[in-house]
PDB file of C-alpha atoms in Angstrom:
ATOM      1  CA  ALA O 668       8.167 -15.110   4.891  1.00 76.00           C
ATOM      2  CA  GLN O 669       7.753 -12.536   2.152  1.00 82.00           C
ATOM      3  CA  SER O 670       9.960  -9.450   1.736  1.00 89.00           C
ATOM      4  CA  VAL O 671      10.743  -6.747  -0.907  1.00 94.00           C
ATOM      5  CA  THR O 672      14.144  -5.000  -1.619  1.00 95.00           C
ATOM      6  CA  GLN O 673      14.193  -1.667  -3.503  1.00 96.00           C
ATOM      7  CA  LEU O 674      17.574  -0.775  -4.500  1.00 93.00           C
ATOM      8  CA  GLY O 675      18.186   3.053  -4.235  1.00 91.00           C
ATOM      9  CA  SER O 676      16.040   5.257  -1.898  1.00 93.00           C
ATOM     10  CA  HIS O 677      16.551   8.127  -4.435  1.00 96.00           C
ATOM     11  CA  VAL O 678      17.030   8.003  -8.256  1.00 97.00           C
ATOM     12  CA  SER O 679      17.422  11.124 -10.216  1.00 97.00           C
ATOM     13  CA  VAL O 680      16.998  11.335 -13.998  1.00 97.00           C
ATOM     14  CA  SER O 681      16.892  13.826 -16.771  1.00 97.00           C
ATOM     15  CA  GLU O 682      13.705  14.408 -18.650  1.00 97.00           C
ATOM     16  CA  GLY O 683      13.526  12.075 -21.661  1.00 97.00           C
ATOM     17  CA  ALA O 684      15.856   9.505 -20.013  1.00 98.00           C
ATOM     18  CA  LEU O 685      15.268   5.955 -19.077  1.00 97.00           C
ATOM     19  CA  VAL O 686      13.823   5.400 -15.778  1.00 98.00           C
ATOM     20  CA  LEU O 687      14.680   1.958 -14.063  1.00 98.00           C
ATOM     21  CA  LEU O 688      13.762   1.402 -10.741  1.00 98.00           C
ATOM     22  CA  ARG O 689      14.843  -1.930  -9.236  1.00 97.00           C
ATOM     23  CA  CYS O 690      12.910  -4.242  -7.185  1.00 97.00           C
ATOM     24  CA  ASN O 691      13.624  -7.771  -5.967  1.00 96.00           C
ATOM     25  CA  TYR O 692      11.532  -9.939  -3.783  1.00 94.00           C
ATOM     26  CA  SER O 693      11.784 -13.109  -1.668  1.00 90.00           C
ATOM     27  CA  SER O 694       8.876 -15.223  -1.396  1.00 83.00           C
ATOM     28  CA  SER O 695       8.479 -19.180  -0.536  1.00 76.00           C
ATOM     29  CA  VAL O 696       5.422 -19.351  -2.870  1.00 77.00           C
ATOM     30  CA  PRO O 697       4.701 -17.829  -6.417  1.00 77.00           C
ATOM     31  CA  PRO O 698       4.133 -14.084  -5.786  1.00 84.00           C
ATOM     32  CA  TYR O 699       1.841 -11.533  -7.013  1.00 89.00           C
ATOM     33  CA  LEU O 700       3.838  -8.398  -7.500  1.00 93.00           C
ATOM     34  CA  PHE O 701       2.645  -4.691  -7.822  1.00 94.00           C
ATOM     35  CA  TRP O 702       4.129  -1.384  -8.271  1.00 97.00           C
ATOM     36  CA  TYR O 703       2.405   1.611  -6.675  1.00 96.00           C
ATOM     37  CA  VAL O 704       3.175   5.329  -6.890  1.00 95.00           C
ATOM     38  CA  GLN O 705       2.325   7.888  -4.506  1.00 92.00           C
ATOM     39  CA  TYR O 706       2.362  11.548  -5.594  1.00 90.00           C
ATOM     40  CA  PRO O 707       2.880  14.326  -2.915  1.00 84.00           C
ATOM     41  CA  ASN O 708      -0.198  14.482  -0.382  1.00 76.00           C
ATOM     42  CA  GLN O 709      -2.157  11.614  -2.185  1.00 82.00           C
ATOM     43  CA  GLY O 710      -2.702   7.980  -1.734  1.00 84.00           C
ATOM     44  CA  LEU O 711      -1.103   4.853  -3.451  1.00 91.00           C
ATOM     45  CA  GLN O 712      -1.986   4.442  -6.948  1.00 92.00           C
ATOM     46  CA  LEU O 713      -1.479   1.133  -8.510  1.00 93.00           C
ATOM     47  CA  LEU O 714       0.835   1.547 -11.669  1.00 96.00           C
ATOM     48  CA  LEU O 715       0.737  -2.125 -12.697  1.00 95.00           C
ATOM     49  CA  LYS O 716       0.723  -5.743 -11.610  1.00 93.00           C
ATOM     50  CA  TYR O 717       1.811  -9.308 -12.280  1.00 92.00           C
ATOM     51  CA  THR O 718      -0.282 -11.984 -11.146  1.00 87.00           C
ATOM     52  CA  THR O 719       0.153 -14.860 -13.894  1.00 84.00           C
ATOM     53  CA  GLY O 720       0.492 -15.333 -17.764  1.00 86.00           C
ATOM     54  CA  ALA O 721       2.962 -12.707 -19.706  1.00 89.00           C
ATOM     55  CA  THR O 722       5.971 -11.833 -17.639  1.00 91.00           C
ATOM     56  CA  LEU O 723       6.315  -8.501 -19.322  1.00 96.00           C
ATOM     57  CA  VAL O 724       3.328  -6.079 -18.087  1.00 96.00           C
ATOM     58  CA  LYS O 725       2.541  -2.821 -18.908  1.00 96.00           C
ATOM     59  CA  GLY O 726       0.784  -0.061 -16.824  1.00 95.00           C
ATOM     60  CA  ILE O 727      -0.349   3.468 -16.613  1.00 94.00           C
ATOM     61  CA  ASN O 728       1.679   6.414 -17.791  1.00 93.00           C
ATOM     62  CA  GLY O 729       3.966   4.306 -20.015  1.00 96.00           C
ATOM     63  CA  PHE O 730       5.549   2.234 -17.507  1.00 97.00           C
ATOM     64  CA  GLU O 731       6.203  -1.413 -17.625  1.00 97.00           C
ATOM     65  CA  ALA O 732       7.858  -4.171 -15.565  1.00 97.00           C
ATOM     66  CA  GLU O 733       9.125  -7.462 -16.231  1.00 96.00           C
ATOM     67  CA  PHE O 734       8.776 -10.520 -13.820  1.00 94.00           C
ATOM     68  CA  LYS O 735      11.992 -12.461 -13.732  1.00 94.00           C
ATOM     69  CA  LYS O 736      11.589 -15.523 -11.621  1.00 91.00           C
ATOM     70  CA  SER O 737      15.239 -16.757 -12.006  1.00 92.00           C
ATOM     71  CA  GLU O 738      16.267 -13.265 -10.865  1.00 93.00           C
ATOM     72  CA  THR O 739      13.600 -12.737  -8.097  1.00 94.00           C
ATOM     73  CA  SER O 740      13.083  -9.263  -9.553  1.00 96.00           C
ATOM     74  CA  PHE O 741      10.402  -7.028 -11.071  1.00 96.00           C
ATOM     75  CA  HIS O 742      12.168  -3.769 -12.128  1.00 98.00           C
ATOM     76  CA  LEU O 743      10.251  -1.012 -13.145  1.00 98.00           C
ATOM     77  CA  THR O 744      11.101   0.888 -16.574  1.00 98.00           C
ATOM     78  CA  LYS O 745       9.900   3.840 -18.553  1.00 98.00           C
ATOM     79  CA  PRO O 746      11.780   4.636 -21.890  1.00 97.00           C
ATOM     80  CA  SER O 747      11.452   8.352 -21.630  1.00 97.00           C
ATOM     81  CA  ALA O 748      10.960  10.198 -18.042  1.00 97.00           C
ATOM     82  CA  HIS O 749       8.428  13.123 -17.745  1.00 96.00           C
ATOM     83  CA  MET O 750       8.523  15.720 -15.294  1.00 96.00           C
ATOM     84  CA  SER O 751       5.116  14.725 -14.143  1.00 95.00           C
ATOM     85  CA  ASP O 752       6.867  11.324 -13.241  1.00 96.00           C
ATOM     86  CA  ALA O 753       8.444  12.728 -10.439  1.00 96.00           C
ATOM     87  CA  ALA O 754       6.873  10.667  -7.297  1.00 96.00           C
ATOM     88  CA  GLU O 755       7.580   7.894  -4.735  1.00 95.00           C
ATOM     89  CA  TYR O 756       7.200   4.193  -6.123  1.00 97.00           C
ATOM     90  CA  PHE O 757       6.589   1.149  -4.129  1.00 96.00           C
ATOM     91  CA  CYS O 758       7.154  -2.338  -4.933  1.00 96.00           C
ATOM     92  CA  ALA O 759       4.782  -4.880  -3.299  1.00 94.00           C
ATOM     93  CA  VAL O 760       4.492  -8.642  -3.054  1.00 91.00           C
ATOM     94  CA  THR O 761       1.532 -10.604  -1.871  1.00 85.00           C
ATOM     95  CA  LYS O 762       1.032 -14.356  -1.645  1.00 71.00           C
ATOM     96  CA  THR O 763      -0.958 -16.532  -4.128  1.00 62.00           C
ATOM     97  CA  PHE O 764      -3.212 -19.006  -2.644  1.00 56.00           C
ATOM     98  CA  SER O 765      -3.957 -17.253   0.580  1.00 56.00           C
ATOM     99  CA  GLY O 766      -7.409 -16.269  -0.011  1.00 56.00           C
ATOM    100  CA  GLY O 767      -8.940 -13.013  -1.370  1.00 55.00           C
ATOM    101  CA  TYR O 768      -7.618 -10.998   1.503  1.00 64.00           C
ATOM    102  CA  ASN O 769      -3.763 -11.267   0.980  1.00 80.00           C
ATOM    103  CA  LYS O 770      -1.969  -8.591   2.593  1.00 87.00           C
ATOM    104  CA  LEU O 771       0.537  -6.426   0.651  1.00 91.00           C
ATOM    105  CA  ILE O 772       4.241  -6.263   1.851  1.00 92.00           C
ATOM    106  CA  PHE O 773       5.833  -3.206   0.624  1.00 94.00           C
ATOM    107  CA  GLY O 774       9.486  -2.287  -0.073  1.00 95.00           C
ATOM    108  CA  ALA O 775      11.121   0.908   1.375  1.00 94.00           C
ATOM    109  CA  GLY O 776      10.014   2.797  -1.771  1.00 95.00           C
ATOM    110  CA  THR O 777      12.091   4.898  -4.346  1.00 96.00           C
ATOM    111  CA  ARG O 778      11.897   8.528  -4.629  1.00 96.00           C
ATOM    112  CA  LEU O 779      12.164   9.614  -8.309  1.00 97.00           C
ATOM    113  CA  ALA O 780      13.339  13.069  -9.272  1.00 97.00           C
ATOM    114  CA  VAL O 781      13.265  14.121 -12.852  1.00 97.00           C
ATOM    115  CA  HIS O 782      15.346  17.353 -13.805  1.00 96.00           C
ATOM    116  CA  PRO O 783      15.126  19.388 -16.989  1.00 94.00           C
TER     117      PRO O 783
ATOM    118  CA  GLU M 316     -14.265   6.727 -11.164  1.00 79.00           C
ATOM    119  CA  PRO M 317     -14.963   5.266  -7.331  1.00 83.00           C
ATOM    120  CA  GLU M 318     -12.212   5.847  -5.056  1.00 90.00           C
ATOM    121  CA  VAL M 319     -11.369   5.044  -1.343  1.00 94.00           C
ATOM    122  CA  THR M 320     -11.967   8.390   0.982  1.00 95.00           C
ATOM    123  CA  GLN M 321     -10.562   8.933   4.352  1.00 96.00           C
ATOM    124  CA  THR M 322     -11.135  11.369   7.047  1.00 96.00           C
ATOM    125  CA  PRO M 323      -9.879  13.499   8.679  1.00 96.00           C
ATOM    126  CA  SER M 324      -6.600  14.252   6.482  1.00 95.00           C
ATOM    127  CA  HIS M 325      -4.935  15.210   9.578  1.00 96.00           C
ATOM    128  CA  GLN M 326      -5.295  14.496  13.150  1.00 97.00           C
ATOM    129  CA  VAL M 327      -3.607  15.824  15.964  1.00 98.00           C
ATOM    130  CA  THR M 328      -4.061  14.397  19.293  1.00 97.00           C
ATOM    131  CA  GLN M 329      -2.394  14.217  22.894  1.00 97.00           C
ATOM    132  CA  MET M 330      -0.798  11.130  24.106  1.00 97.00           C
ATOM    133  CA  GLY M 331      -3.166   8.753  25.783  1.00 97.00           C
ATOM    134  CA  GLN M 332      -6.225  10.041  24.064  1.00 97.00           C
ATOM    135  CA  GLU M 333      -8.318   7.629  21.961  1.00 98.00           C
ATOM    136  CA  VAL M 334      -8.580   8.458  17.934  1.00 98.00           C
ATOM    137  CA  ILE M 335     -10.801   7.031  15.439  1.00 97.00           C
ATOM    138  CA  LEU M 336      -9.779   7.179  11.798  1.00 98.00           C
ATOM    139  CA  ARG M 337     -12.607   6.894   9.225  1.00 97.00           C
ATOM    140  CA  CYS M 338     -12.500   5.353   5.701  1.00 97.00           C
ATOM    141  CA  VAL M 339     -15.210   4.863   3.216  1.00 97.00           C
ATOM    142  CA  PRO M 340     -14.288   1.778   0.985  1.00 96.00           C
ATOM    143  CA  ILE M 341     -15.368   1.439  -2.653  1.00 94.00           C
ATOM    144  CA  SER M 342     -19.201   0.468  -2.533  1.00 91.00           C
ATOM    145  CA  ASN M 343     -18.940  -3.269  -3.935  1.00 88.00           C
ATOM    146  CA  HIS M 344     -15.496  -4.107  -2.267  1.00 91.00           C
ATOM    147  CA  LEU M 345     -15.648  -6.821   0.388  1.00 90.00           C
ATOM    148  CA  TYR M 346     -12.158  -6.605   1.650  1.00 92.00           C
ATOM    149  CA  PHE M 347     -10.727  -3.996   3.786  1.00 94.00           C
ATOM    150  CA  TYR M 348      -7.376  -3.053   5.201  1.00 95.00           C
ATOM    151  CA  TRP M 349      -5.436  -0.793   7.381  1.00 97.00           C
ATOM    152  CA  TYR M 350      -1.811   0.057   6.702  1.00 97.00           C
ATOM    153  CA  ARG M 351       0.677   2.540   8.159  1.00 96.00           C
ATOM    154  CA  GLN M 352       3.698   4.358   7.275  1.00 93.00           C
ATOM    155  CA  ILE M 353       5.889   6.072   9.955  1.00 93.00           C
ATOM    156  CA  LEU M 354       7.762   9.057   8.440  1.00 89.00           C
ATOM    157  CA  GLY M 355      10.769   7.967   6.349  1.00 83.00           C
ATOM    158  CA  GLN M 356       9.962   4.235   6.575  1.00 87.00           C
ATOM    159  CA  LYS M 357       8.203   1.763   4.468  1.00 89.00           C
ATOM    160  CA  VAL M 358       4.337   1.069   4.477  1.00 93.00           C
ATOM    161  CA  GLU M 359       3.543  -1.556   6.949  1.00 95.00           C
ATOM    162  CA  PHE M 360       0.470  -3.959   6.976  1.00 94.00           C
ATOM    163  CA  LEU M 361      -1.795  -3.274  10.258  1.00 96.00           C
ATOM    164  CA  VAL M 362      -5.012  -5.506   9.670  1.00 95.00           C
ATOM    165  CA  SER M 363      -7.203  -6.863   7.050  1.00 93.00           C
ATOM    166  CA  PHE M 364     -11.063  -7.288   7.632  1.00 93.00           C
ATOM    167  CA  TYR M 365     -13.659  -9.476   5.700  1.00 90.00           C
ATOM    168  CA  ASN M 366     -16.969 -10.781   6.303  1.00 89.00           C
ATOM    169  CA  ASN M 367     -17.133  -8.425   9.488  1.00 91.00           C
ATOM    170  CA  GLU M 368     -14.260 -10.060  11.149  1.00 92.00           C
ATOM    171  CA  ILE M 369     -10.659  -9.594  11.065  1.00 93.00           C
ATOM    172  CA  SER M 370      -8.764 -11.954   8.845  1.00 90.00           C
ATOM    173  CA  GLU M 371      -5.381 -11.197   9.496  1.00 90.00           C
ATOM    174  CA  LYS M 372      -3.354  -8.760  11.722  1.00 92.00           C
ATOM    175  CA  SER M 373       0.264  -7.868  12.155  1.00 93.00           C
ATOM    176  CA  GLU M 374       1.958  -7.717  15.284  1.00 93.00           C
ATOM    177  CA  ILE M 375       1.692  -3.980  15.411  1.00 94.00           C
ATOM    178  CA  PHE M 376      -2.056  -4.378  15.735  1.00 96.00           C
ATOM    179  CA  ASP M 377      -2.054  -4.953  19.417  1.00 94.00           C
ATOM    180  CA  ASP M 378      -4.792  -4.530  22.090  1.00 95.00           C
ATOM    181  CA  GLN M 379      -4.750  -0.743  21.719  1.00 96.00           C
ATOM    182  CA  PHE M 380      -6.206  -1.234  18.121  1.00 97.00           C
ATOM    183  CA  SER M 381      -9.451  -2.164  16.858  1.00 97.00           C
ATOM    184  CA  VAL M 382     -11.340  -2.049  13.645  1.00 97.00           C
ATOM    185  CA  GLU M 383     -15.025  -1.879  12.933  1.00 95.00           C
ATOM    186  CA  ARG M 384     -17.624  -1.652   9.823  1.00 93.00           C
ATOM    187  CA  PRO M 385     -20.392  -0.151  11.687  1.00 86.00           C
ATOM    188  CA  ASP M 386     -22.756   0.418   8.890  1.00 86.00           C
ATOM    189  CA  GLY M 387     -22.560  -0.739   5.189  1.00 77.00           C
ATOM    190  CA  SER M 388     -20.143   2.112   4.256  1.00 86.00           C
ATOM    191  CA  ASN M 389     -17.663   3.299   6.895  1.00 93.00           C
ATOM    192  CA  PHE M 390     -14.733   1.148   8.044  1.00 96.00           C
ATOM    193  CA  THR M 391     -12.955   2.513  11.171  1.00 97.00           C
ATOM    194  CA  LEU M 392      -9.585   2.184  13.119  1.00 98.00           C
ATOM    195  CA  LYS M 393      -9.667   3.014  16.639  1.00 98.00           C
ATOM    196  CA  ILE M 394      -6.541   3.526  18.788  1.00 97.00           C
ATOM    197  CA  ARG M 395      -7.683   3.635  22.309  1.00 96.00           C
ATOM    198  CA  SER M 396      -4.667   5.149  24.090  1.00 95.00           C
ATOM    199  CA  THR M 397      -2.382   6.740  21.605  1.00 97.00           C
ATOM    200  CA  LYS M 398       1.261   6.665  21.903  1.00 96.00           C
ATOM    201  CA  LEU M 399       4.132   9.006  20.494  1.00 97.00           C
ATOM    202  CA  GLU M 400       5.264   6.009  18.424  1.00 96.00           C
ATOM    203  CA  ASP M 401       1.626   5.805  16.812  1.00 97.00           C
ATOM    204  CA  SER M 402       2.402   9.116  14.699  1.00 97.00           C
ATOM    205  CA  ALA M 403       2.227   7.965  11.179  1.00 97.00           C
ATOM    206  CA  MET M 404       0.269   8.136   8.085  1.00 95.00           C
ATOM    207  CA  TYR M 405      -2.653   5.631   8.045  1.00 97.00           C
ATOM    208  CA  PHE M 406      -3.943   4.398   4.771  1.00 96.00           C
ATOM    209  CA  CYS M 407      -7.280   2.488   4.329  1.00 97.00           C
ATOM    210  CA  ALA M 408      -7.616   0.076   1.114  1.00 95.00           C
ATOM    211  CA  SER M 409     -10.301  -2.009  -0.247  1.00 94.00           C
ATOM    212  CA  LYS M 410     -10.657  -4.491  -3.180  1.00 91.00           C
ATOM    213  CA  THR M 411     -13.272  -6.807  -4.491  1.00 88.00           C
ATOM    214  CA  SER M 412     -13.221 -10.645  -4.422  1.00 79.00           C
ATOM    215  CA  GLY M 413     -10.885 -12.425  -6.770  1.00 73.00           C
ATOM    216  CA  ILE M 414      -7.443 -13.210  -6.000  1.00 68.00           C
ATOM    217  CA  TYR M 415      -5.874 -11.201  -8.878  1.00 72.00           C
ATOM    218  CA  ASN M 416      -7.472  -7.949  -8.002  1.00 78.00           C
ATOM    219  CA  GLU M 417      -5.578  -4.982  -6.579  1.00 85.00           C
ATOM    220  CA  GLN M 418      -6.219  -3.048  -3.526  1.00 91.00           C
ATOM    221  CA  PHE M 419      -7.172   0.472  -3.897  1.00 92.00           C
ATOM    222  CA  PHE M 420      -5.636   2.972  -1.547  1.00 94.00           C
ATOM    223  CA  GLY M 421      -7.343   6.144  -0.049  1.00 94.00           C
ATOM    224  CA  PRO M 422      -5.264   9.404   0.303  1.00 92.00           C
ATOM    225  CA  GLY M 423      -4.330   8.643   4.261  1.00 94.00           C
ATOM    226  CA  THR M 424      -4.723  10.397   7.490  1.00 97.00           C
ATOM    227  CA  ARG M 425      -1.684  11.717   9.073  1.00 96.00           C
ATOM    228  CA  LEU M 426      -1.745  11.078  12.836  1.00 98.00           C
ATOM    229  CA  THR M 427       0.270  13.332  14.963  1.00 98.00           C
ATOM    230  CA  VAL M 428       0.781  12.487  18.658  1.00 97.00           C
ATOM    231  CA  LEU M 429       1.991  14.984  21.104  1.00 97.00           C
TER     232      LEU M 429
END
């Protein structure tokens, strides 16, 4: 079975500081990994995804994540936080080789607060 | 940019009543999903739908739940007899074919069962 663990339900950073949101996954097959962001009263928006190829993936709004198979991790980073980054971030995993209708398994989410 | 839409944004109902949550997926998408998020908990998969049939469902998706694509555009989730524990945010998602493609989510319907 697949699962996702996000360390830290709340993370607070200063504007301009490094953002690091942690995600570890468990999967018996090679995973596809995603980070979604949820702004207040909005749906889930894809930030970035890892499927195959380069393990460092870049997404929207200056975010990037690195797939580390040996550590079963897919941590999300941004060099310099902006006030507009305040939101809830979800890491998700899905199975490869399971057909086009793969369900997403989500982590519990990390709420990012950015203060001046 | 195309987007998934959901109606209503908020539904309040009495326990035991039937509710239908509506979604309009992105027009060229082929795979459709419902997820829910109980307040303070993680987003959970309910059901996936492809080629006019359920392709996978979770243990949450019992006989009280059903999905339908009644026409070429809408995708609905029906709860026949709502329970207090059905109170949650319900998200619809859709995707194109291709195993690398991501799911696009709607803004959600907040269901409150009294």
